Short mmCIF file of C-alpha atoms in Angstrom, two decimals:
data_model
loop_
_atom_site.label_atom_id
_atom_site.label_comp_id
_atom_site.label_asym_id
_atom_site.label_seq_id
_atom_site.Cartn_x
_atom_site.Cartn_y
_atom_site.Cartn_z
CA ASN A 342 -15.09 -18.83 -7.70
CA ALA A 343 -15.17 -15.31 -9.11
CA GLY A 344 -13.34 -13.64 -6.18
CA VAL A 345 -13.00 -9.95 -7.02
CA THR A 346 -14.42 -8.73 -10.31
CA GLN A 347 -13.59 -5.34 -11.79
CA THR A 348 -15.10 -3.64 -14.81
CA PRO A 349 -14.09 -2.35 -17.28
CA LYS A 350 -10.65 -3.82 -17.97
CA PHE A 351 -9.63 -0.99 -20.27
CA GLN A 352 -10.89 2.58 -20.68
CA VAL A 353 -9.81 5.68 -22.55
CA LEU A 354 -11.25 9.00 -21.42
CA LYS A 355 -10.89 12.55 -22.61
CA THR A 356 -9.85 15.16 -20.08
CA GLY A 357 -12.90 16.33 -18.16
CA GLN A 358 -15.01 13.23 -18.77
CA SER A 359 -16.41 11.25 -15.89
CA MET A 360 -16.62 7.53 -15.32
CA THR A 361 -17.24 4.93 -12.64
CA LEU A 362 -15.14 1.84 -12.05
CA GLN A 363 -17.13 -1.06 -10.68
CA CYS A 364 -15.92 -3.71 -8.24
CA ALA A 365 -17.71 -6.67 -6.69
CA GLN A 366 -16.54 -9.46 -4.38
CA ASP A 367 -18.24 -12.72 -3.48
CA MET A 368 -16.13 -13.67 -0.44
CA ASN A 369 -18.30 -11.94 2.17
CA HIS A 370 -15.40 -9.64 3.09
CA ASN A 371 -16.04 -6.55 5.18
CA SER A 372 -13.09 -4.51 3.88
CA MET A 373 -12.71 -3.27 0.33
CA TYR A 374 -10.04 -1.05 -1.23
CA TRP A 375 -9.19 0.93 -4.31
CA TYR A 376 -5.54 1.33 -5.31
CA ARG A 377 -3.75 2.91 -8.22
CA GLN A 378 -0.49 1.64 -9.62
CA ASP A 379 1.69 3.83 -11.81
CA PRO A 380 4.47 2.43 -14.03
CA GLY A 381 7.29 1.00 -11.96
CA MET A 382 5.48 1.78 -8.72
CA GLY A 383 3.80 -0.12 -5.95
CA LEU A 384 0.16 0.36 -5.01
CA ARG A 385 -1.10 3.59 -3.50
CA LEU A 386 -4.32 3.51 -1.53
CA ILE A 387 -7.04 5.83 -2.86
CA TYR A 388 -10.00 4.98 -0.63
CA TYR A 389 -11.04 2.08 1.51
CA SER A 390 -14.19 0.84 3.17
CA ALA A 391 -14.07 -1.09 6.42
CA SER A 392 -17.71 -2.10 6.23
CA GLU A 393 -20.91 -1.45 4.37
CA GLY A 394 -21.86 2.19 4.68
CA THR A 395 -18.40 3.48 5.65
CA THR A 396 -15.61 4.89 3.52
CA ASP A 397 -12.29 6.54 4.37
CA LYS A 398 -9.59 8.38 2.47
CA GLY A 399 -6.30 6.70 1.77
CA GLU A 400 -3.02 8.19 0.58
CA VAL A 401 -4.16 9.76 -2.71
CA PRO A 402 -7.93 10.52 -2.56
CA ASN A 403 -8.01 13.83 -4.46
CA GLY A 404 -10.04 13.68 -7.67
CA TYR A 405 -11.91 10.52 -6.69
CA ASN A 406 -15.13 9.57 -4.93
CA VAL A 407 -16.31 6.16 -3.79
CA SER A 408 -19.54 4.41 -2.87
CA ARG A 409 -19.92 1.25 -0.83
CA LEU A 410 -23.25 0.29 -2.31
CA ASN A 411 -23.62 -2.88 -0.25
CA LYS A 412 -21.30 -5.47 1.24
CA ARG A 413 -20.40 -6.86 -2.19
CA GLU A 414 -19.86 -3.71 -4.24
CA PHE A 415 -17.45 -0.78 -3.99
CA SER A 416 -17.30 1.71 -6.86
CA LEU A 417 -14.75 4.39 -7.70
CA ARG A 418 -15.82 7.53 -9.56
CA LEU A 419 -13.75 10.06 -11.43
CA GLU A 420 -15.89 13.19 -11.79
CA SER A 421 -13.57 15.10 -14.13
CA ALA A 422 -10.73 12.97 -15.40
CA ALA A 423 -7.23 14.44 -15.71
CA PRO A 424 -4.13 13.04 -17.49
CA SER A 425 -2.52 12.59 -14.05
CA GLN A 426 -5.14 9.94 -13.36
CA THR A 427 -3.81 7.71 -16.12
CA SER A 428 -2.94 4.54 -14.23
CA VAL A 429 -3.89 0.97 -13.51
CA TYR A 430 -6.58 0.73 -10.86
CA PHE A 431 -6.98 -2.28 -8.61
CA CYS A 432 -9.86 -3.17 -6.36
CA ALA A 433 -9.25 -5.52 -3.45
CA SER A 434 -11.13 -7.06 -0.55
CA SER A 435 -10.11 -8.68 2.71
CA GLY A 436 -11.30 -9.90 6.04
CA LEU A 437 -10.15 -8.02 9.15
CA ASN A 438 -6.38 -7.48 8.77
CA THR A 439 -6.02 -10.60 6.65
CA GLU A 440 -4.98 -11.52 3.12
CA ALA A 441 -6.20 -9.18 0.40
CA PHE A 442 -7.60 -10.53 -2.84
CA PHE A 443 -7.29 -8.40 -5.94
CA GLY A 444 -9.20 -7.93 -9.12
CA GLN A 445 -7.52 -8.05 -12.53
CA GLY A 446 -7.17 -4.29 -12.72
CA THR A 447 -8.54 -1.51 -14.92
CA ARG A 448 -6.10 0.17 -17.27
CA LEU A 449 -7.24 3.78 -17.60
CA THR A 450 -5.81 6.30 -20.04
CA VAL A 451 -6.85 9.95 -19.91
CA VAL A 452 -5.96 11.95 -23.01
CA THR B 188 7.34 9.38 2.11
CA GLN B 189 6.19 5.80 2.02
CA LEU B 190 5.15 4.11 5.22
CA LEU B 191 6.91 0.97 4.01
CA GLU B 192 10.27 1.43 2.32
CA GLN B 193 11.45 -1.39 0.07
CA SER B 194 14.96 -1.94 -1.23
CA PRO B 195 16.34 -2.43 -3.70
CA GLN B 196 13.85 -0.98 -6.15
CA PHE B 197 15.24 -3.02 -9.05
CA LEU B 198 17.27 -6.22 -9.04
CA SER B 199 18.60 -8.11 -12.04
CA ILE B 200 20.49 -11.34 -11.38
CA GLN B 201 21.53 -14.57 -13.09
CA GLU B 202 19.75 -17.83 -12.55
CA GLY B 203 21.17 -19.66 -9.54
CA GLU B 204 22.13 -16.56 -7.56
CA ASN B 205 20.77 -15.72 -4.11
CA LEU B 206 19.11 -12.41 -3.25
CA THR B 207 17.51 -10.55 -0.36
CA VAL B 208 14.82 -7.91 -0.52
CA TYR B 209 14.11 -5.59 2.42
CA CYS B 210 11.00 -3.89 3.75
CA ASN B 211 11.50 -1.27 6.46
CA SER B 212 9.33 1.12 8.43
CA SER B 213 9.53 3.41 11.43
CA SER B 214 6.13 2.10 12.50
CA VAL B 215 5.30 -1.10 14.32
CA PHE B 216 3.05 -3.54 12.49
CA SER B 217 0.95 -6.31 13.97
CA SER B 218 1.81 -8.31 10.86
CA LEU B 219 3.40 -7.86 7.46
CA GLN B 220 2.53 -9.54 4.22
CA TRP B 221 4.52 -10.26 1.09
CA TYR B 222 2.84 -10.32 -2.30
CA ARG B 223 4.09 -11.16 -5.77
CA GLN B 224 2.67 -9.47 -8.85
CA GLU B 225 3.10 -10.56 -12.45
CA PRO B 226 2.50 -8.27 -15.45
CA GLY B 227 -1.18 -7.65 -16.12
CA GLU B 228 -2.30 -9.29 -12.90
CA GLY B 229 -3.17 -8.22 -9.38
CA PRO B 230 -0.83 -9.07 -6.48
CA VAL B 231 -1.07 -12.53 -4.95
CA LEU B 232 -0.20 -13.26 -1.32
CA LEU B 233 2.98 -15.24 -0.64
CA VAL B 234 3.10 -15.16 3.15
CA THR B 235 2.03 -13.34 6.30
CA VAL B 236 4.46 -12.91 9.21
CA VAL B 237 2.93 -12.15 12.58
CA THR B 238 5.37 -12.74 15.44
CA GLY B 239 8.52 -10.65 15.96
CA GLY B 240 11.55 -12.72 14.92
CA GLU B 241 9.40 -15.16 13.00
CA VAL B 242 10.94 -17.00 10.05
CA LYS B 243 8.76 -18.68 7.42
CA LYS B 244 9.94 -20.76 4.50
CA LEU B 245 8.12 -21.32 1.23
CA LYS B 246 10.27 -23.65 -0.88
CA ARG B 247 13.27 -21.49 -1.90
CA LEU B 248 11.82 -18.33 -0.32
CA THR B 249 12.58 -17.41 3.30
CA PHE B 250 10.70 -14.61 5.02
CA GLN B 251 11.72 -13.00 8.28
CA PHE B 252 9.89 -10.53 10.53
CA GLY B 253 12.11 -8.24 12.57
CA ASP B 254 12.16 -8.58 16.35
CA ALA B 255 10.67 -5.10 16.74
CA ARG B 256 8.02 -5.80 14.06
CA LYS B 257 9.14 -2.79 12.01
CA ASP B 258 10.89 -4.61 9.20
CA SER B 259 10.89 -7.76 7.15
CA SER B 260 13.07 -9.47 4.58
CA LEU B 261 12.58 -11.91 1.74
CA HIS B 262 15.48 -14.15 0.77
CA ILE B 263 15.42 -16.24 -2.40
CA THR B 264 17.90 -19.09 -2.76
CA ALA B 265 19.04 -20.22 -6.20
CA ALA B 266 16.75 -17.86 -8.09
CA GLN B 267 15.02 -19.12 -11.22
CA PRO B 268 13.54 -17.22 -14.19
CA GLY B 269 10.08 -18.12 -12.87
CA ASP B 270 10.80 -15.94 -9.81
CA THR B 271 10.76 -12.85 -12.02
CA GLY B 272 8.12 -10.36 -10.89
CA LEU B 273 7.29 -7.45 -8.62
CA TYR B 274 7.58 -8.26 -4.90
CA LEU B 275 5.54 -6.08 -2.58
CA CYS B 276 5.41 -5.89 1.18
CA ALA B 277 2.21 -4.70 2.83
CA GLY B 278 0.73 -4.13 6.26
CA TYR B 279 -2.08 -2.57 8.24
CA PRO B 280 -0.62 0.42 10.10
CA TYR B 281 -4.05 1.57 11.22
CA ASN B 282 -7.36 -0.20 11.43
CA ASN B 283 -8.54 -1.60 8.14
CA ASP B 284 -6.41 0.29 5.65
CA MET B 285 -3.77 -1.81 3.96
CA ARG B 286 -0.63 -0.01 2.78
CA PHE B 287 1.97 -1.24 0.32
CA GLY B 288 5.63 -0.55 -0.26
CA ALA B 289 6.78 0.61 -3.69
CA GLY B 290 7.99 -2.90 -4.53
CA THR B 291 11.14 -4.61 -5.76
CA ARG B 292 11.16 -5.51 -9.42
CA LEU B 293 13.16 -8.73 -9.79
CA THR B 294 14.47 -10.05 -13.10
CA VAL B 295 16.18 -13.45 -13.16
CA LYS B 296 18.07 -14.12 -16.36
CA PRO B 297 18.54 -17.66 -17.63
#
């Protein structure tokens, strides 16, 4: 069982570059999420998607865009990366108000 | 301000000691979840508490949901080095968006 798969696992960007983080789940979950986790911190919600075709802002959406391509895939895009976006990014999926399953994370450094 | 406030933020204890971690909010939750995260990994669910006043036990871990469903606690009895990790509480304050507390980083020394 793959669960939630994120790519890439590591990425270094220069300030101003763009990139897309990919996430796919094979559990037929309706809800998908993107979080960022800074050193010594919990997880802060960037965007979430309650179902295919819908997306909503979380706590820290500025500087990010998302696409819920289909039920399986939810991507996160940084259009112009900034050093403040250096973080570990986690994708997760869940059923309605149930346990969330997480990917392994993407460690992003913006220099 | 965080929707879910966790305390303490850091906890370092000796093997065999007991500890309690708290998760508090001014909002009412239909349920709260506790996750544990190890370095380099995503969080993994430990338990979900649903009913006000509910107590759940998972081996040496005891979870309680407050009567008013605004708070929860995690108590570990006779902590072991394998309990070391980041403990996170989480809940759905609104439809479909899951929010986390900042976490309690626990270190258990042998």
